[in-house]
């Protein structure tokens, strides 16, 4: 078995780890505005926002990470937070 990154970790696992680390630390696609409004203005957990928006906490997590969330869910999240969809999810 090949070892990667001079760490004794099998290459397959090491490459997955380094890729996950790059994605997690990139931050460029993260929706910081959504997170700020949810935490600072509303004081809600992801689960509380999900309940108010009629969606799942997983969908809220995806939206905060900047992952694809369909337009219906974007609208529900924005409405629950009392903001415009374009302001929250716009480019």
Coordinates of C-alpha atoms in Angstrom, one line a residue:
X1 CA 0.0 0.0 0.0
X2 CA 1.4 3.4 -1.0
X3 CA 1.7 6.1 1.7
X4 CA 1.0 9.7 1.0
X5 CA 1.9 13.2 2.3
X6 CA 4.9 11.7 4.3
X7 CA 2.5 10.9 7.1
X8 CA 2.1 7.2 6.9
X9 CA -1.5 7.6 5.8
X10 CA -2.5 5.6 2.7
X11 CA -2.4 7.8 -0.4
X12 CA -6.1 7.3 -1.2
X13 CA -7.1 8.6 2.3
X14 CA -4.5 11.4 2.3
X15 CA -5.7 12.8 -1.0
X16 CA -9.3 12.7 0.2
X17 CA -8.3 14.5 3.4
X18 CA -6.4 17.2 1.6
X19 CA -9.2 17.8 -0.9
X20 CA -11.8 18.0 1.9
X21 CA -9.5 20.4 3.8
X22 CA -9.2 22.7 0.7
X23 CA -13.0 22.8 0.3
X24 CA -13.7 23.4 3.9
X25 CA -11.1 26.2 4.2
X26 CA -11.8 27.9 0.9
X27 CA -14.8 30.0 2.2
X28 CA -15.4 31.6 -1.1
X29 CA -18.8 30.1 -1.6
X30 CA -19.9 30.2 2.0
X31 CA -23.1 32.3 2.6
X32 CA -21.8 34.4 5.5
X33 CA -24.8 36.7 5.3
X34 CA -27.3 33.9 5.9
X35 CA -25.2 32.7 8.9
X36 CA -24.9 36.2 10.3
X37 CA -28.7 36.9 10.1
X38 CA -29.6 33.5 11.5
X39 CA -27.2 33.7 14.5
X40 CA -26.7 37.4 15.3
X41 CA -30.1 38.9 14.3
X42 CA -32.4 36.0 15.0
X43 CA -30.4 34.0 17.5
X44 CA -31.6 30.8 15.9
X45 CA -30.0 27.5 15.5
X46 CA -30.0 25.8 12.1
X47 CA -32.8 23.6 13.4
X48 CA -34.9 26.6 14.5
X49 CA -34.4 28.3 11.1
X50 CA -35.4 25.0 9.4
X51 CA -38.6 24.8 11.5
X52 CA -39.5 28.4 10.7
X53 CA -38.8 27.9 7.0
X54 CA -40.6 24.5 6.7
X55 CA -37.4 22.7 5.6
X56 CA -34.7 20.5 7.0
X57 CA -31.6 21.5 9.0
X58 CA -29.6 19.8 6.3
X59 CA -31.0 22.2 3.7
X60 CA -30.0 25.1 6.0
X61 CA -26.5 23.7 6.3
X62 CA -26.2 23.4 2.5
X63 CA -27.4 27.0 2.1
X64 CA -24.9 28.3 4.6
X65 CA -22.1 26.3 2.9
X66 CA -23.0 27.8 -0.4
X67 CA -24.1 24.5 -1.9
X68 CA -27.0 24.4 -4.4
X69 CA -30.4 24.9 -2.8
X70 CA -33.5 25.1 -5.0
X71 CA -35.3 28.3 -5.4
X72 CA -38.4 27.3 -3.4
X73 CA -36.2 26.5 -0.4
X74 CA -34.2 29.8 -0.9
X75 CA -37.5 31.6 -0.8
X76 CA -38.7 29.9 2.4
X77 CA -35.4 30.6 4.2
X78 CA -35.4 34.2 3.1
X79 CA -39.0 34.7 4.2
X80 CA -38.3 33.1 7.6
X81 CA -35.4 35.5 8.1
X82 CA -37.5 38.5 6.8
X83 CA -35.1 39.3 4.0
X84 CA -35.2 39.5 0.2
X85 CA -34.2 36.3 -1.7
X86 CA -31.9 38.2 -4.0
X87 CA -30.2 40.0 -1.0
X88 CA -29.6 36.7 0.7
X89 CA -28.7 34.4 -2.2
X90 CA -27.9 36.8 -5.0
X91 CA -24.4 36.9 -6.6

